[in-house]
mmCIF file of C-alpha atoms and ligand atoms in Angstrom:
data_model
loop_
_atom_site.group_PDB
_atom_site.id
_atom_site.type_symbol
_atom_site.label_atom_id
_atom_site.label_comp_id
_atom_site.label_asym_id
_atom_site.label_seq_id
_atom_site.Cartn_x
_atom_site.Cartn_y
_atom_site.Cartn_z
ATOM 1 C CA UNK A 5 4.657 -13.456 -26.629
ATOM 2 C CA UNK A 6 7.922 -11.888 -27.524
ATOM 3 C CA UNK A 7 10.104 -10.134 -25.107
ATOM 4 C CA UNK A 8 9.600 -6.392 -24.463
ATOM 5 C CA UNK A 9 11.953 -4.009 -26.245
ATOM 6 C CA UNK A 10 14.380 -2.594 -23.695
ATOM 7 C CA UNK A 11 13.127 0.859 -24.393
ATOM 8 C CA UNK A 12 9.478 -0.176 -23.913
ATOM 9 C CA UNK A 13 7.397 2.652 -22.188
ATOM 10 C CA UNK A 14 6.158 0.065 -19.738
ATOM 11 C CA UNK A 15 9.678 -0.307 -18.383
ATOM 12 C CA UNK A 16 10.497 3.376 -18.082
ATOM 13 C CA UNK A 17 10.624 4.873 -14.527
ATOM 14 C CA UNK A 18 8.006 7.465 -13.667
ATOM 15 C CA UNK A 19 7.826 10.136 -10.976
ATOM 16 C CA UNK A 20 4.485 10.270 -9.154
ATOM 17 C CA UNK A 21 4.780 13.124 -6.689
ATOM 18 C CA UNK A 22 7.426 12.131 -4.104
ATOM 19 C CA UNK A 23 7.424 8.558 -5.427
ATOM 20 C CA UNK A 24 9.839 7.346 -8.192
ATOM 21 C CA UNK A 25 8.449 4.204 -9.596
ATOM 22 C CA UNK A 26 10.965 1.993 -11.411
ATOM 23 C CA UNK A 27 8.531 0.873 -14.120
ATOM 24 C CA UNK A 28 4.965 1.709 -15.319
ATOM 25 C CA UNK A 29 3.438 -1.836 -14.655
ATOM 26 C CA UNK A 30 1.835 -0.687 -11.428
ATOM 27 C CA UNK A 31 -0.183 -2.979 -9.100
ATOM 28 C CA UNK A 32 -3.934 -2.085 -8.947
ATOM 29 C CA UNK A 33 -5.594 -2.267 -5.535
ATOM 30 C CA UNK A 34 -7.051 -5.725 -4.802
ATOM 31 C CA UNK A 35 -9.155 -6.646 -1.942
ATOM 32 C CA UNK A 36 -8.119 -10.201 -0.764
ATOM 33 C CA UNK A 37 -9.650 -10.405 2.708
ATOM 34 C CA UNK A 38 -6.635 -11.960 4.423
ATOM 35 C CA UNK A 39 -6.297 -9.462 7.379
ATOM 36 C CA UNK A 40 -7.155 -10.517 10.911
ATOM 37 C CA UNK A 41 -10.752 -9.837 12.160
ATOM 38 C CA UNK A 42 -9.618 -6.697 13.979
ATOM 39 C CA UNK A 43 -8.317 -5.276 10.835
ATOM 40 C CA UNK A 44 -4.574 -5.756 11.618
ATOM 41 C CA UNK A 45 -2.573 -6.959 8.666
ATOM 42 C CA UNK A 46 -1.560 -10.539 8.718
ATOM 43 C CA UNK A 47 1.890 -12.110 8.158
ATOM 44 C CA UNK A 48 0.484 -13.622 4.997
ATOM 45 C CA UNK A 49 -0.188 -10.107 3.668
ATOM 46 C CA UNK A 50 3.499 -9.123 4.462
ATOM 47 C CA UNK A 51 4.623 -12.107 2.241
ATOM 48 C CA UNK A 52 2.139 -11.357 -0.422
ATOM 49 C CA UNK A 53 3.178 -7.800 -0.927
ATOM 50 C CA UNK A 54 6.946 -8.615 -0.629
ATOM 51 C CA UNK A 55 6.500 -11.034 -3.495
ATOM 52 C CA UNK A 56 4.938 -8.252 -5.648
ATOM 53 C CA UNK A 57 7.417 -5.455 -4.792
ATOM 54 C CA UNK A 58 8.807 -5.334 -8.356
ATOM 55 C CA UNK A 59 5.634 -3.573 -9.560
ATOM 56 C CA UNK A 60 6.750 0.052 -10.114
ATOM 57 C CA UNK A 61 4.248 0.888 -7.370
ATOM 58 C CA UNK A 62 2.157 -1.444 -5.281
ATOM 59 C CA UNK A 63 -1.203 0.229 -4.585
ATOM 60 C CA UNK A 64 -2.286 -1.912 -1.724
ATOM 61 C CA UNK A 65 -5.879 -3.143 -1.219
ATOM 62 C CA UNK A 66 -8.849 -1.080 -0.072
ATOM 63 C CA UNK A 67 -8.285 -0.435 3.669
ATOM 64 C CA UNK A 68 -10.894 1.103 6.081
ATOM 65 C CA UNK A 69 -10.059 4.532 7.593
ATOM 66 C CA UNK A 70 -12.615 3.793 10.473
ATOM 67 C CA UNK A 71 -14.547 0.814 11.688
ATOM 68 C CA UNK A 72 -17.836 1.928 10.136
ATOM 69 C CA UNK A 73 -15.973 2.218 6.924
ATOM 70 C CA UNK A 74 -15.326 -1.503 6.790
ATOM 71 C CA UNK A 75 -17.335 -3.122 4.009
ATOM 72 C CA UNK A 76 -16.276 -6.780 3.663
ATOM 73 C CA UNK A 77 -14.886 -9.602 5.915
ATOM 74 C CA UNK A 78 -11.201 -9.514 6.831
ATOM 75 C CA UNK A 79 -10.233 -6.269 5.163
ATOM 76 C CA UNK A 80 -7.408 -4.362 6.782
ATOM 77 C CA UNK A 81 -7.849 -1.107 8.511
ATOM 78 C CA UNK A 82 -5.395 1.851 9.156
ATOM 79 C CA UNK A 83 -6.937 3.793 11.927
ATOM 80 C CA UNK A 84 -5.130 2.678 15.015
ATOM 81 C CA UNK A 85 -1.694 1.924 16.293
ATOM 82 C CA UNK A 86 -1.903 -1.874 16.066
ATOM 83 C CA UNK A 87 -2.981 -1.707 12.355
ATOM 84 C CA UNK A 88 -0.254 0.868 11.736
ATOM 85 C CA UNK A 89 2.347 -1.556 13.224
ATOM 86 C CA UNK A 90 1.125 -4.246 10.749
ATOM 87 C CA UNK A 91 1.440 -1.880 7.811
ATOM 88 C CA UNK A 92 4.919 -0.917 8.911
ATOM 89 C CA UNK A 93 5.938 -4.522 8.496
ATOM 90 C CA UNK A 94 4.505 -4.572 5.041
ATOM 91 C CA UNK A 95 6.123 -1.244 4.080
ATOM 92 C CA UNK A 96 9.495 -2.585 5.294
ATOM 93 C CA UNK A 97 9.133 -5.820 3.349
ATOM 94 C CA UNK A 98 8.392 -3.999 0.066
ATOM 95 C CA UNK A 99 11.099 -1.390 0.646
ATOM 96 C CA UNK A 100 13.668 -4.215 1.400
ATOM 97 C CA UNK A 101 12.904 -5.565 -2.043
ATOM 98 C CA UNK A 102 13.494 -2.098 -3.568
ATOM 99 C CA UNK A 103 9.701 -1.386 -4.148
ATOM 100 C CA UNK A 104 7.350 1.427 -3.427
ATOM 101 C CA UNK A 105 3.940 1.060 -1.684
ATOM 102 C CA UNK A 106 0.877 3.177 -1.063
ATOM 103 C CA UNK A 107 -2.365 2.053 0.660
ATOM 104 C CA UNK A 108 -5.778 2.668 -0.737
ATOM 105 C CA UNK A 109 -8.068 4.434 1.734
ATOM 106 C CA UNK A 110 -11.456 2.827 1.116
ATOM 107 C CA UNK A 111 -14.490 3.811 3.130
ATOM 108 C CA UNK A 112 -17.162 1.498 2.005
ATOM 109 C CA UNK A 113 -20.174 3.700 2.694
ATOM 110 C CA UNK A 114 -23.372 1.933 1.979
ATOM 111 C CA UNK A 115 -21.568 -1.144 0.516
ATOM 112 C CA UNK A 116 -21.246 -2.670 3.945
ATOM 113 C CA UNK A 117 -23.067 -4.937 6.283
ATOM 114 C CA UNK A 118 -23.307 -4.642 10.081
ATOM 115 C CA UNK A 119 -22.404 -8.292 10.476
ATOM 116 C CA UNK A 120 -19.020 -7.366 9.110
ATOM 117 C CA UNK A 121 -18.443 -3.864 10.691
ATOM 118 C CA UNK A 122 -20.628 -4.089 13.784
ATOM 119 C CA UNK A 123 -22.153 -0.797 12.851
ATOM 120 C CA UNK A 124 -24.953 0.638 10.669
ATOM 121 C CA UNK A 125 -23.440 1.787 7.468
ATOM 122 C CA UNK A 126 -23.388 5.525 6.629
ATOM 123 C CA UNK A 127 -23.822 7.144 3.311
ATOM 124 C CA UNK A 128 -24.668 10.569 1.744
ATOM 125 C CA UNK A 129 -28.329 9.443 1.477
ATOM 126 C CA UNK A 130 -30.395 6.600 2.992
ATOM 127 C CA UNK A 131 -30.597 4.481 -0.151
ATOM 128 C CA UNK A 132 -29.482 0.822 -0.210
ATOM 129 C CA UNK A 133 -27.618 -0.685 -3.091
ATOM 130 C CA UNK A 134 -30.174 -2.283 -5.552
ATOM 131 C CA UNK A 135 -30.291 -6.152 -5.658
ATOM 132 C CA UNK A 136 -26.861 -6.566 -4.142
ATOM 133 C CA UNK A 137 -26.058 -9.101 -1.552
ATOM 134 C CA UNK A 138 -22.902 -9.166 0.461
ATOM 135 C CA UNK A 139 -20.809 -11.992 1.873
ATOM 136 C CA UNK A 140 -20.795 -11.684 5.639
ATOM 137 C CA UNK A 141 -19.469 -13.661 8.472
ATOM 138 C CA UNK A 142 -22.999 -15.277 8.536
ATOM 139 C CA UNK A 143 -23.280 -15.995 4.869
ATOM 140 C CA UNK A 144 -24.787 -14.004 1.977
ATOM 141 C CA UNK A 145 -27.148 -11.317 3.082
ATOM 142 C CA UNK A 146 -29.028 -8.309 1.547
ATOM 143 C CA UNK A 147 -27.382 -5.034 2.192
ATOM 144 C CA UNK A 148 -29.537 -2.851 4.563
ATOM 145 C CA UNK A 149 -30.470 0.726 4.116
ATOM 146 C CA UNK A 150 -27.619 2.964 5.387
ATOM 147 C CA UNK A 151 -28.026 6.006 7.587
ATOM 148 C CA UNK A 152 -27.761 9.403 5.840
ATOM 149 C CA UNK A 153 -24.979 11.559 7.220
ATOM 150 C CA UNK A 154 -25.915 14.866 8.802
ATOM 151 C CA UNK A 155 -24.119 17.930 7.365
ATOM 152 C CA UNK A 156 -22.449 18.503 10.744
ATOM 153 C CA UNK A 157 -21.079 15.015 10.743
ATOM 154 C CA UNK A 158 -19.078 15.484 7.535
ATOM 155 C CA UNK A 159 -16.055 17.196 9.113
ATOM 156 C CA UNK A 160 -15.544 14.016 11.232
ATOM 157 C CA UNK A 161 -15.613 11.815 8.175
ATOM 158 C CA UNK A 162 -12.875 14.048 6.556
ATOM 159 C CA UNK A 163 -10.998 13.708 9.810
ATOM 160 C CA UNK A 164 -11.156 9.742 9.488
ATOM 161 C CA UNK A 165 -9.398 10.005 6.115
ATOM 162 C CA UNK A 166 -6.836 12.464 7.629
ATOM 163 C CA UNK A 167 -6.180 10.245 10.688
ATOM 164 C CA UNK A 168 -5.695 7.121 8.476
ATOM 165 C CA UNK A 169 -3.328 8.982 6.187
ATOM 166 C CA UNK A 170 -1.179 10.009 9.175
ATOM 167 C CA UNK A 171 -1.122 6.423 10.315
ATOM 168 C CA UNK A 172 -0.009 5.341 6.745
ATOM 169 C CA UNK A 173 2.888 7.768 6.797
ATOM 170 C CA UNK A 174 3.810 6.839 10.279
ATOM 171 C CA UNK A 175 3.918 3.225 9.153
ATOM 172 C CA UNK A 176 6.473 4.175 6.528
ATOM 173 C CA UNK A 177 4.149 3.679 3.481
ATOM 174 C CA UNK A 178 5.073 6.013 0.604
ATOM 175 C CA UNK A 179 1.625 7.588 0.499
ATOM 176 C CA UNK A 180 -2.167 6.927 0.140
ATOM 177 C CA UNK A 181 -4.634 6.494 -2.633
ATOM 178 C CA UNK A 182 -8.021 7.933 -1.863
ATOM 179 C CA UNK A 183 -10.762 5.568 -3.109
ATOM 180 C CA UNK A 184 -13.483 7.620 -4.839
ATOM 181 C CA UNK A 185 -14.351 4.783 -7.219
ATOM 182 C CA UNK A 186 -16.404 1.603 -7.422
ATOM 183 C CA UNK A 187 -19.496 2.598 -5.524
ATOM 184 C CA UNK A 188 -17.985 3.350 -2.061
ATOM 185 C CA UNK A 189 -18.688 6.333 0.081
ATOM 186 C CA UNK A 190 -16.802 9.077 -1.852
ATOM 187 C CA UNK A 191 -18.265 7.711 -5.207
ATOM 188 C CA UNK A 192 -21.728 7.833 -3.638
ATOM 189 C CA UNK A 193 -21.322 11.570 -2.999
ATOM 190 C CA UNK A 194 -20.416 12.097 -6.723
ATOM 191 C CA UNK A 195 -23.444 10.039 -8.005
ATOM 192 C CA UNK A 196 -26.802 11.749 -8.802
ATOM 193 C CA UNK A 197 -28.805 8.661 -7.936
ATOM 194 C CA UNK A 198 -27.092 7.859 -4.597
ATOM 195 C CA UNK A 199 -26.699 11.504 -3.375
ATOM 196 C CA UNK A 200 -30.040 13.199 -3.094
ATOM 197 C CA UNK A 201 -28.862 15.638 -0.396
ATOM 198 C CA UNK A 202 -30.490 19.066 -0.146
ATOM 199 C CA UNK A 203 -27.458 20.642 1.549
ATOM 200 C CA UNK A 204 -24.519 22.115 -0.232
ATOM 201 C CA UNK A 205 -23.114 18.640 -0.781
ATOM 202 C CA UNK A 206 -26.028 17.402 -3.095
ATOM 203 C CA UNK A 207 -27.648 18.707 -6.291
ATOM 204 C CA UNK A 208 -25.365 20.284 -8.856
ATOM 205 C CA UNK A 209 -22.187 18.610 -10.141
ATOM 206 C CA UNK A 210 -20.100 21.020 -8.123
ATOM 207 C CA UNK A 211 -21.983 20.330 -5.010
ATOM 208 C CA UNK A 212 -21.665 16.555 -5.419
ATOM 209 C CA UNK A 213 -17.824 16.896 -6.031
ATOM 210 C CA UNK A 214 -17.488 19.128 -2.921
ATOM 211 C CA UNK A 215 -17.025 16.458 -0.310
ATOM 212 C CA UNK A 216 -14.431 14.568 -2.328
ATOM 213 C CA UNK A 217 -12.496 17.777 -2.911
ATOM 214 C CA UNK A 218 -12.598 18.475 0.926
ATOM 215 C CA UNK A 219 -11.172 15.010 1.658
ATOM 216 C CA UNK A 220 -8.473 15.250 -0.884
ATOM 217 C CA UNK A 221 -7.474 18.788 0.192
ATOM 218 C CA UNK A 222 -7.464 17.849 3.955
ATOM 219 C CA UNK A 223 -5.347 14.706 3.412
ATOM 220 C CA UNK A 224 -2.977 16.603 1.198
ATOM 221 C CA UNK A 225 -2.559 19.325 3.881
ATOM 222 C CA UNK A 226 -1.941 16.665 6.403
ATOM 223 C CA UNK A 227 0.715 14.527 4.723
ATOM 224 C CA UNK A 228 1.748 16.410 1.592
ATOM 225 C CA UNK A 229 -0.078 16.342 -1.722
ATOM 226 C CA UNK A 230 2.928 14.648 -3.362
ATOM 227 C CA UNK A 231 2.095 11.524 -1.249
ATOM 228 C CA UNK A 232 -1.550 11.463 -2.191
ATOM 229 C CA UNK A 233 -3.324 9.872 -5.237
ATOM 230 C CA UNK A 234 -7.011 9.498 -6.014
ATOM 231 C CA UNK A 235 -8.883 6.785 -7.870
ATOM 232 C CA UNK A 236 -12.035 7.488 -9.856
ATOM 233 C CA UNK A 237 -14.354 5.271 -11.998
ATOM 234 C CA UNK A 238 -16.634 7.713 -13.825
ATOM 235 C CA UNK A 239 -19.983 6.159 -14.828
ATOM 236 C CA UNK A 240 -19.359 2.916 -13.091
ATOM 237 C CA UNK A 241 -22.829 1.523 -12.162
ATOM 238 C CA UNK A 242 -21.792 -0.085 -8.861
ATOM 239 C CA UNK A 243 -24.768 -1.252 -6.797
ATOM 240 C CA UNK A 244 -27.167 0.126 -9.294
ATOM 241 C CA UNK A 245 -25.826 3.761 -9.090
ATOM 242 C CA UNK A 246 -26.183 5.990 -11.980
ATOM 243 C CA UNK A 247 -24.088 9.054 -12.939
ATOM 244 C CA UNK A 248 -26.119 10.789 -15.618
ATOM 245 C CA UNK A 249 -23.986 13.856 -15.877
ATOM 246 C CA UNK A 250 -20.756 12.131 -15.249
ATOM 247 C CA UNK A 251 -18.638 14.241 -17.518
ATOM 248 C CA UNK A 252 -19.711 17.437 -15.741
ATOM 249 C CA UNK A 253 -19.175 15.903 -12.310
ATOM 250 C CA UNK A 254 -15.726 14.565 -13.030
ATOM 251 C CA UNK A 255 -14.706 17.814 -14.852
ATOM 252 C CA UNK A 256 -15.814 19.754 -11.742
ATOM 253 C CA UNK A 257 -13.931 17.361 -9.439
ATOM 254 C CA UNK A 258 -10.656 17.127 -11.407
ATOM 255 C CA UNK A 259 -10.546 20.818 -12.182
ATOM 256 C CA UNK A 260 -10.715 21.442 -8.457
ATOM 257 C CA UNK A 261 -8.056 19.073 -7.371
ATOM 258 C CA UNK A 262 -5.707 19.762 -10.351
ATOM 259 C CA UNK A 263 -3.778 22.516 -8.699
ATOM 260 C CA UNK A 264 -3.096 20.631 -5.410
ATOM 261 C CA UNK A 265 -0.021 18.866 -6.687
ATOM 262 C CA UNK A 266 -1.220 15.311 -6.200
ATOM 263 C CA UNK A 267 1.011 12.401 -6.896
ATOM 264 C CA UNK A 268 -1.393 11.045 -9.407
ATOM 265 C CA UNK A 269 -4.972 10.667 -10.791
ATOM 266 C CA UNK A 270 -5.940 7.018 -11.215
ATOM 267 C CA UNK A 271 -8.811 6.383 -13.591
ATOM 268 C CA UNK A 272 -10.691 3.088 -13.995
ATOM 269 C CA UNK A 273 -12.340 3.358 -17.431
ATOM 270 C CA UNK A 274 -12.367 1.898 -20.856
ATOM 271 C CA UNK A 275 -9.812 3.970 -22.684
ATOM 272 C CA UNK A 276 -12.351 5.059 -25.468
ATOM 273 C CA UNK A 277 -14.824 6.420 -23.018
ATOM 274 C CA UNK A 278 -15.115 10.191 -23.817
ATOM 275 C CA UNK A 279 -14.989 11.215 -20.088
ATOM 276 C CA UNK A 280 -11.225 10.160 -20.136
ATOM 277 C CA UNK A 281 -10.387 12.663 -22.908
ATOM 278 C CA UNK A 282 -12.512 15.273 -21.123
ATOM 279 C CA UNK A 283 -10.866 14.837 -17.798
ATOM 280 C CA UNK A 284 -7.399 15.017 -19.380
ATOM 281 C CA UNK A 285 -8.131 18.549 -20.590
ATOM 282 C CA UNK A 286 -8.247 19.729 -16.984
ATOM 283 C CA UNK A 287 -5.715 17.349 -15.366
ATOM 284 C CA UNK A 288 -1.939 18.289 -15.562
ATOM 285 C CA UNK A 289 -0.409 15.709 -13.278
ATOM 286 C CA UNK A 290 0.464 11.964 -13.864
ATOM 287 C CA UNK A 291 -2.415 9.901 -15.024
ATOM 288 C CA UNK A 292 -2.702 6.175 -14.242
ATOM 289 C CA UNK A 293 -5.093 4.087 -16.273
ATOM 290 C CA UNK A 294 -6.813 0.834 -15.271
ATOM 291 C CA UNK A 295 -8.851 -0.521 -18.221
ATOM 292 C CA UNK A 296 -11.545 -2.024 -15.975
ATOM 293 C CA UNK A 297 -13.222 -5.362 -15.694
ATOM 294 C CA UNK A 298 -14.526 -5.307 -19.288
ATOM 295 C CA UNK A 299 -11.097 -5.671 -20.926
ATOM 296 C CA UNK A 300 -8.366 -7.996 -19.784
ATOM 297 C CA UNK A 301 -5.179 -6.126 -18.949
ATOM 298 C CA UNK A 302 -3.168 -7.113 -21.996
ATOM 299 C CA UNK A 303 0.527 -6.316 -22.092
ATOM 300 C CA UNK A 304 0.785 -5.088 -25.573
ATOM 301 C CA UNK A 305 -2.484 -3.075 -25.496
ATOM 302 C CA UNK A 306 -1.325 -1.384 -22.264
ATOM 303 C CA UNK A 307 2.069 -0.601 -23.757
ATOM 304 C CA UNK A 308 0.276 1.017 -26.719
ATOM 305 C CA UNK A 309 -1.844 3.221 -24.376
ATOM 306 C CA UNK A 310 1.280 4.690 -22.862
ATOM 307 C CA UNK A 311 3.020 4.992 -26.143
ATOM 308 C CA UNK A 312 0.087 6.940 -27.743
ATOM 309 C CA UNK A 313 -0.249 9.211 -24.694
ATOM 310 C CA UNK A 314 -3.536 7.992 -23.409
ATOM 311 C CA UNK A 315 -1.973 7.356 -20.015
ATOM 312 C CA UNK A 316 1.344 7.915 -18.256
ATOM 313 C CA UNK A 317 1.329 4.511 -16.568
ATOM 314 C CA UNK A 318 -1.018 1.588 -16.154
ATOM 315 C CA UNK A 319 -2.280 -0.292 -13.232
ATOM 316 C CA UNK A 320 -2.904 -4.032 -13.424
ATOM 317 C CA UNK A 321 -5.144 -6.075 -11.226
ATOM 318 C CA UNK A 322 -5.926 -9.780 -11.955
ATOM 319 C CA UNK A 323 -2.684 -10.660 -13.548
ATOM 320 C CA UNK A 324 -0.829 -9.697 -10.363
ATOM 321 C CA UNK A 325 -3.003 -12.009 -8.245
ATOM 322 C CA UNK A 326 -1.623 -15.033 -10.035
ATOM 323 C CA UNK A 327 1.860 -13.710 -11.121
ATOM 324 C CA UNK A 328 3.902 -12.157 -8.299
ATOM 325 C CA UNK A 329 6.721 -11.636 -10.857
ATOM 326 C CA UNK A 330 4.496 -10.130 -13.620
ATOM 327 C CA UNK A 331 7.101 -7.442 -14.483
ATOM 328 C CA UNK A 332 9.705 -10.127 -15.265
ATOM 329 C CA UNK A 333 7.124 -12.404 -17.052
ATOM 330 C CA UNK A 334 5.890 -9.516 -19.302
ATOM 331 C CA UNK A 335 9.455 -8.345 -19.809
ATOM 332 C CA UNK A 336 10.607 -11.671 -21.011
ATOM 333 C CA UNK A 337 7.354 -12.510 -22.887
ATOM 334 C CA UNK A 338 6.854 -15.547 -20.676
ATOM 335 C CA UNK A 339 3.496 -17.545 -19.972
ATOM 336 C CA UNK A 340 1.369 -16.330 -17.132
ATOM 337 C CA UNK A 341 0.064 -18.529 -14.332
ATOM 338 C CA UNK A 342 -3.569 -19.466 -14.344
ATOM 339 C CA UNK A 343 -5.720 -17.396 -12.104
ATOM 340 C CA UNK A 344 -7.948 -19.242 -9.608
ATOM 341 C CA UNK A 345 -11.010 -17.006 -8.909
ATOM 342 C CA UNK A 346 -12.210 -19.303 -6.067
ATOM 343 C CA UNK A 347 -9.361 -18.051 -3.873
ATOM 344 C CA UNK A 348 -9.685 -14.361 -4.608
ATOM 345 C CA UNK A 349 -11.404 -13.456 -1.299
ATOM 346 C CA UNK A 350 -10.512 -14.929 2.016
ATOM 347 C CA UNK A 351 -8.843 -18.105 3.127
ATOM 348 C CA UNK A 352 -5.127 -18.687 3.629
ATOM 349 C CA UNK A 353 -1.919 -19.012 1.522
ATOM 350 C CA UNK A 354 -3.593 -20.926 -1.207
ATOM 351 C CA UNK A 355 -4.188 -18.763 -4.176
ATOM 352 C CA UNK A 356 -2.528 -15.961 -2.296
ATOM 353 C CA UNK A 357 1.152 -16.440 -1.625
ATOM 354 C CA UNK A 358 1.640 -19.781 -3.413
ATOM 355 C CA UNK A 359 1.664 -18.764 -7.006
ATOM 356 C CA UNK A 360 5.108 -19.597 -8.447
ATOM 357 C CA UNK A 361 7.688 -17.282 -9.990
ATOM 358 C CA UNK A 362 9.315 -18.195 -13.223
ATOM 359 C CA UNK A 363 12.396 -19.330 -11.386
ATOM 360 C CA UNK A 364 10.323 -21.526 -9.225
ATOM 361 C CA UNK A 365 8.658 -23.072 -12.179
ATOM 362 C CA UNK A 366 11.923 -23.881 -13.886
ATOM 363 C CA UNK A 367 13.618 -25.480 -10.824
HETATM 364 C C1 FMN B 412 -10.236 -9.736 -6.380
HETATM 365 C C2 FMN B 412 -10.353 -8.315 -6.769
HETATM 366 C C3 FMN B 412 -10.374 -7.366 -5.700
HETATM 367 C C4 FMN B 412 -10.416 -5.983 -5.977
HETATM 368 N N1 FMN B 412 -10.337 -4.995 -5.034
HETATM 369 C C5 FMN B 412 -10.301 -3.659 -5.307
HETATM 370 C C6 FMN B 412 -10.046 -2.789 -4.287
HETATM 371 O O1 FMN B 412 -9.825 -3.031 -3.115
HETATM 372 N N2 FMN B 412 -10.120 -1.376 -4.649
HETATM 373 C C7 FMN B 412 -10.273 -0.964 -5.939
HETATM 374 O O2 FMN B 412 -10.174 0.271 -6.196
HETATM 375 N N3 FMN B 412 -10.422 -1.840 -6.967
HETATM 376 C C8 FMN B 412 -10.403 -3.181 -6.609
HETATM 377 N N4 FMN B 412 -10.574 -4.105 -7.718
HETATM 378 C C9 FMN B 412 -10.534 -3.747 -9.072
HETATM 379 C C10 FMN B 412 -9.156 -3.756 -9.591
HETATM 380 O O3 FMN B 412 -8.268 -2.764 -9.036
HETATM 381 C C11 FMN B 412 -9.097 -3.502 -11.171
HETATM 382 O O4 FMN B 412 -9.694 -2.282 -11.401
HETATM 383 C C12 FMN B 412 -9.848 -4.639 -11.877
HETATM 384 O O5 FMN B 412 -9.341 -5.884 -11.472
HETATM 385 C C13 FMN B 412 -9.606 -4.497 -13.441
HETATM 386 O O6 FMN B 412 -8.212 -4.553 -13.726
HETATM 387 P P1 FMN B 412 -7.594 -5.838 -14.397
HETATM 388 O O7 FMN B 412 -8.281 -6.191 -15.611
HETATM 389 O O8 FMN B 412 -6.104 -5.555 -14.556
HETATM 390 O O9 FMN B 412 -7.787 -6.966 -13.416
HETATM 391 C C14 FMN B 412 -10.469 -5.514 -7.308
HETATM 392 C C15 FMN B 412 -10.594 -6.489 -8.406
HETATM 393 C C16 FMN B 412 -10.437 -7.806 -8.029
HETATM 394 C C17 FMN B 412 -10.436 -8.814 -9.255
#
């Protein structure tokens, strides 16, 4: 690989609401299951994020806004003071290196097991993910049927997102990303197969978008829309869900949140999917693109997607796992470290904080 041109669009700064990112090679949220059992972030996480602070923006891993929102083992939370204190240490570490960091608020909804959260999962409707097993503290298990939320419980769920956002700002993080993608609770509200509600939150595309709009609006009012991003993955068939009318649903959602002044819209999608072009007709803020699991995040392809106006910036997942200095490696056209999939989730420093930087390799 050759070095990037100094005027490469990947290396240009970008303003995302109140955040100025030094480059457009942003770090995608990546669950790594290295938090303590009680959801407080560990010292290893502090080191991991410090190492990756040169990403224009670090979007930290899916983090539960409440205990029932916890899906997997050893994911961090951000709903109490102890968790906030841990995130404050992470924020300081990233800021000391000159970086920016937001945390992704991920309520797992039905993609959760009581062995991990200690509670029965909640969801828009009582429908279990199809044929999906989950890694729990007690091994692989089927995911049980979640409890459907009553209409009068929804304000409390909005409040969980608001409370978590306040903790994030109090921790010194630069903002939050609301996770409405990948089959978790907000995505479940959007889906026609997982949301069969008969109240005003189910049925039409507008109704299914309603709850997500309420969460984004409430969080924006609490901490400022310029510190709030949202991630969507239109049509992503997570846990067997379908989104038959996904263009309508996402047009409804994006049209309603466009005027809030959010920091960014983060879309996980193959760039040629027609929903991306459709959504862009109603979105006027910064657009971050993640090309998804189907395509590898390739430097030159991503540069082209910014150059041709498909996206304003890109987020990169797996290459950041194994290359803490990805920005430097891509800038210089250097080789990347090999990624060890066996150490993605859980465990200690191995495969987490021990991937070498270029300077460590050349010592
Ligand atoms: C180990 C791992 C953990 C992930 N955790 C999250 C997560 O917490 N939240 C999220 O929105 N996406 C998550 N993703 C998806 C990534 O953000 C990204 O969309 C995906 O890796 C595709 O991008 P890439 O080709 O650059 O890796 C995860 C992916 C991987 C590989």
